[in-house]
Amino acid sequence: MARNYSMVLLFICIFLHLILVNCQSSLAPALYVFGDSLSESGNNNFLPTDAKANYTPYGMDVPSGATGRFTNGKTIIDFIAQSLGLPLVPAYLSLSTSDKINIKTGVNYASGASGILPETSTALGMVMSLDKQIKNFRNTVLLKTLTAPAQLKNLSDSIFWVSIGNNDYINNYLKPANYMSSWIYTPQQFANLLVDRLRKGLRNMYILGARKFVVFNIGRLGCIPAIVNSANPKPTTPCVEDVNNLVLLYNTMLPGMIRELERTLIGSIFVHGDAFGLNQTSAEESL
Ligand SMILES: *[C@@H]1O[C@H](CO)[C@@H](O)[C@H](O)[C@H]1NC(C)=O
Ligand SMILES: *[C@@H]1O[C@H](CO)[C@@H](O)[C@H](O)[C@H]1NC(C)=O
């Protein structure tokens, strides 16, 4: 009798456990991340580059210390993953082959100092450009096709986060001593080039199974302290507005490009993220 009673209790516990586990269901099955230092979670630790964040004070507010995130604590991706009810998204290069097969909740391909253009992604050593990040996503898809094809059904419900382009200005167009781009292209032509390349990348992601995209524009690069401090002559305004205006050429075209993709790529959804609208007030205040 006592034994039956404990069996019943055991079943109740199992039942409750199943309900609780189901209650913890996430808002999306997975989060796949493409981008630069704003988004990365440790890929550059595995790459021959100076653009690393694996030492203090990076990570100073987390018990485990620096991880390769370019921040004192969490990146925006960590917050997004948590609010979707997903675990933190691991760096692609930190995963073993069996990790890549088994992971269902997403992968982070982002790489600090990278850009939309492959040549941007060599400014500080070899990091993973957008093309390379998409190639790694393709490898993930191929691996799962061979080993865990059921997981691929979830790709169409997964979130594809794309936040890139900052370094195509910071490390490339705004570095005329290192790069020819500002000699070759007018600001508008360069913006066109970036939008064009990003469009190709997004299309390739769609072909591989991505459907739900969040695509960010470029932030107020003219407010970054390093840009303000290196401006000559020194700006009389808190930010270098010429640089912000340069970025605006790209940002103005981006919404039209993603709207057009949404129209032509059946079943796709694109959300535009406005990084430019998020003012870097702390950078401005520090001046
Ligand atoms: C697909 O996603 C759901 C959660 O949205 C999850 O319960 C399920 O296990 C996933 N399927 C595969 C094969 O990964
Ligand atoms: C953001 O900063 C710009 C100056 O760069 C300013 O004109 C604008 O009003 C600010 N917007 C907000 C919401 O603070």
PDB file of N, CA and C in Angstrom, residues 1-37:
ATOM      1  N   MET A   1       0.833  -1.206   0.000  1.00  0.00           N
ATOM      2  CA  MET A   1       0.000   0.000   0.000  1.00  0.00           C
ATOM      3  C   MET A   1       0.868   1.257   0.000  1.00  0.00           C
ATOM      4  N   ALA A   2       1.784   1.291   0.975  1.00  0.00           N
ATOM      5  CA  ALA A   2       2.698   2.431   1.059  1.00  0.00           C
ATOM      6  C   ALA A   2       3.493   2.548  -0.238  1.00  0.00           C
ATOM      7  N   ARG A   3       3.828   1.394  -0.731  1.00  0.00           N
ATOM      8  CA  ARG A   3       4.624   1.355  -1.946  1.00  0.00           C
ATOM      9  C   ARG A   3       3.809   1.923  -3.135  1.00  0.00           C
ATOM     10  N   ASN A   4       2.520   1.511  -3.212  1.00  0.00           N
ATOM     11  CA  ASN A   4       1.663   2.046  -4.267  1.00  0.00           C
ATOM     12  C   ASN A   4       1.530   3.555  -4.167  1.00  0.00           C
ATOM     13  N   TYR A   5       1.405   3.982  -2.925  1.00  0.00           N
ATOM     14  CA  TYR A   5       1.258   5.419  -2.670  1.00  0.00           C
ATOM     15  C   TYR A   5       2.478   6.184  -3.211  1.00  0.00           C
ATOM     16  N   SER A   6       3.659   5.632  -2.943  1.00  0.00           N
ATOM     17  CA  SER A   6       4.853   6.344  -3.414  1.00  0.00           C
ATOM     18  C   SER A   6       4.967   6.276  -4.938  1.00  0.00           C
ATOM     19  N   MET A   7       4.445   5.171  -5.518  1.00  0.00           N
ATOM     20  CA  MET A   7       4.436   5.100  -6.982  1.00  0.00           C
ATOM     21  C   MET A   7       3.549   6.199  -7.565  1.00  0.00           C
ATOM     22  N   VAL A   8       2.372   6.393  -6.910  1.00  0.00           N
ATOM     23  CA  VAL A   8       1.467   7.440  -7.378  1.00  0.00           C
ATOM     24  C   VAL A   8       2.157   8.801  -7.285  1.00  0.00           C
ATOM     25  N   LEU A   9       2.809   9.010  -6.134  1.00  0.00           N
ATOM     26  CA  LEU A   9       3.533  10.284  -5.954  1.00  0.00           C
ATOM     27  C   LEU A   9       4.581  10.466  -7.048  1.00  0.00           C
ATOM     28  N   LEU A  10       5.276   9.367  -7.329  1.00  0.00           N
ATOM     29  CA  LEU A  10       6.319   9.425  -8.356  1.00  0.00           C
ATOM     30  C   LEU A  10       5.715   9.841  -9.706  1.00  0.00           C
ATOM     31  N   PHE A  11       4.555   9.226 -10.019  1.00  0.00           N
ATOM     32  CA  PHE A  11       3.922   9.569 -11.297  1.00  0.00           C
ATOM     33  C   PHE A  11       3.466  11.020 -11.320  1.00  0.00           C
ATOM     34  N   ILE A  12       2.937  11.462 -10.159  1.00  0.00           N
ATOM     35  CA  ILE A  12       2.525  12.877 -10.096  1.00  0.00           C
ATOM     36  C   ILE A  12       3.728  13.776 -10.340  1.00  0.00           C
ATOM     37  N   CYS A  13       4.848  13.393  -9.721  1.00  0.00           N
ATOM     38  CA  CYS A  13       6.057  14.216  -9.890  1.00  0.00           C
ATOM     39  C   CYS A  13       6.504  14.244 -11.348  1.00  0.00           C
ATOM     40  N   ILE A  14       6.494  13.068 -11.975  1.00  0.00           N
ATOM     41  CA  ILE A  14       6.912  13.003 -13.383  1.00  0.00           C
ATOM     42  C   ILE A  14       5.972  13.860 -14.237  1.00  0.00           C
ATOM     43  N   PHE A  15       4.664  13.728 -13.928  1.00  0.00           N
ATOM     44  CA  PHE A  15       3.659  14.483 -14.666  1.00  0.00           C
ATOM     45  C   PHE A  15       3.902  15.990 -14.529  1.00  0.00           C
ATOM     46  N   LEU A  16       4.108  16.427 -13.262  1.00  0.00           N
ATOM     47  CA  LEU A  16       4.352  17.855 -13.007  1.00  0.00           C
ATOM     48  C   LEU A  16       5.623  18.316 -13.716  1.00  0.00           C
ATOM     49  N   HIS A  17       6.628  17.451 -13.657  1.00  0.00           N
ATOM     50  CA  HIS A  17       7.903  17.793 -14.287  1.00  0.00           C
ATOM     51  C   HIS A  17       7.711  18.031 -15.794  1.00  0.00           C
ATOM     52  N   LEU A  18       6.936  17.112 -16.411  1.00  0.00           N
ATOM     53  CA  LEU A  18       6.695  17.262 -17.853  1.00  0.00           C
ATOM     54  C   LEU A  18       5.967  18.571 -18.148  1.00  0.00           C
ATOM     55  N   ILE A  19       4.963  18.885 -17.291  1.00  0.00           N
ATOM     56  CA  ILE A  19       4.222  20.126 -17.507  1.00  0.00           C
ATOM     57  C   ILE A  19       5.151  21.328 -17.373  1.00  0.00           C
ATOM     58  N   LEU A  20       5.988  21.285 -16.305  1.00  0.00           N
ATOM     59  CA  LEU A  20       6.874  22.424 -16.070  1.00  0.00           C
ATOM     60  C   LEU A  20       7.857  22.591 -17.215  1.00  0.00           C
ATOM     61  N   VAL A  21       8.388  21.454 -17.681  1.00  0.00           N
ATOM     62  CA  VAL A  21       9.343  21.542 -18.788  1.00  0.00           C
ATOM     63  C   VAL A  21       8.652  22.141 -20.014  1.00  0.00           C
ATOM     64  N   ASN A  22       7.394  21.696 -20.234  1.00  0.00           N
ATOM     65  CA  ASN A  22       6.677  22.240 -21.388  1.00  0.00           C
ATOM     66  C   ASN A  22       6.359  23.718 -21.210  1.00  0.00           C
ATOM     67  N   CYS A  23       6.113  24.113 -19.942  1.00  0.00           N
ATOM     68  CA  CYS A  23       5.810  25.514 -19.668  1.00  0.00           C
ATOM     69  C   CYS A  23       6.993  26.413 -19.983  1.00  0.00           C
ATOM     70  N   GLN A  24       8.200  25.813 -19.910  1.00  0.00           N
ATOM     71  CA  GLN A  24       9.383  26.638 -20.162  1.00  0.00           C
ATOM     72  C   GLN A  24       9.658  26.778 -21.658  1.00  0.00           C
ATOM     73  N   SER A  25       8.693  26.466 -22.497  1.00  0.00           N
ATOM     74  CA  SER A  25       8.963  26.474 -23.927  1.00  0.00           C
ATOM     75  C   SER A  25       9.375  27.880 -24.375  1.00  0.00           C
ATOM     76  N   SER A  26      10.243  27.927 -25.346  1.00  0.00           N
ATOM     77  CA  SER A  26      10.815  29.201 -25.766  1.00  0.00           C
ATOM     78  C   SER A  26       9.954  29.834 -26.853  1.00  0.00           C
ATOM     79  N   LEU A  27      10.206  31.106 -27.114  1.00  0.00           N
ATOM     80  CA  LEU A  27       9.427  31.840 -28.118  1.00  0.00           C
ATOM     81  C   LEU A  27       9.874  31.516 -29.539  1.00  0.00           C
ATOM     82  N   ALA A  28      11.096  31.025 -29.661  1.00  0.00           N
ATOM     83  CA  ALA A  28      11.610  30.591 -30.965  1.00  0.00           C
ATOM     84  C   ALA A  28      12.501  29.393 -30.695  1.00  0.00           C
ATOM     85  N   PRO A  29      12.573  28.436 -31.640  1.00  0.00           N
ATOM     86  CA  PRO A  29      13.391  27.256 -31.364  1.00  0.00           C
ATOM     87  C   PRO A  29      14.887  27.556 -31.290  1.00  0.00           C
ATOM     88  N   ALA A  30      15.327  28.589 -32.048  1.00  0.00           N
ATOM     89  CA  ALA A  30      16.769  28.836 -32.099  1.00  0.00           C
ATOM     90  C   ALA A  30      17.065  30.267 -32.529  1.00  0.00           C
ATOM     91  N   LEU A  31      18.267  30.706 -32.179  1.00  0.00           N
ATOM     92  CA  LEU A  31      18.746  32.037 -32.569  1.00  0.00           C
ATOM     93  C   LEU A  31      20.101  31.867 -33.268  1.00  0.00           C
ATOM     94  N   TYR A  32      20.172  32.297 -34.505  1.00  0.00           N
ATOM     95  CA  TYR A  32      21.420  32.240 -35.271  1.00  0.00           C
ATOM     96  C   TYR A  32      21.933  33.660 -35.464  1.00  0.00           C
ATOM     97  N   VAL A  33      23.211  33.866 -35.163  1.00  0.00           N
ATOM     98  CA  VAL A  33      23.732  35.232 -35.069  1.00  0.00           C
ATOM     99  C   VAL A  33      24.857  35.464 -36.072  1.00  0.00           C
ATOM    100  N   PHE A  34      24.754  36.588 -36.789  1.00  0.00           N
ATOM    101  CA  PHE A  34      25.757  36.997 -37.772  1.00  0.00           C
ATOM    102  C   PHE A  34      26.127  38.442 -37.462  1.00  0.00           C
ATOM    103  N   GLY A  35      27.415  38.734 -37.354  1.00  0.00           N
ATOM    104  CA  GLY A  35      27.735  40.120 -37.027  1.00  0.00           C
ATOM    105  C   GLY A  35      29.183  40.334 -36.637  1.00  0.00           C
ATOM    106  N   ASP A  36      29.397  41.450 -35.916  1.00  0.00           N
ATOM    107  CA  ASP A  36      30.739  41.868 -35.536  1.00  0.00           C
ATOM    108  C   ASP A  36      30.896  41.837 -34.015  1.00  0.00           C
ATOM    109  N   SER A  37      31.745  42.719 -33.478  1.00  0.00           N
ATOM    110  CA  SER A  37      32.056  42.657 -32.042  1.00  0.00           C
ATOM    111  C   SER A  37      30.844  42.943 -31.163  1.00  0.00           C
TER     112      SER A  37
END
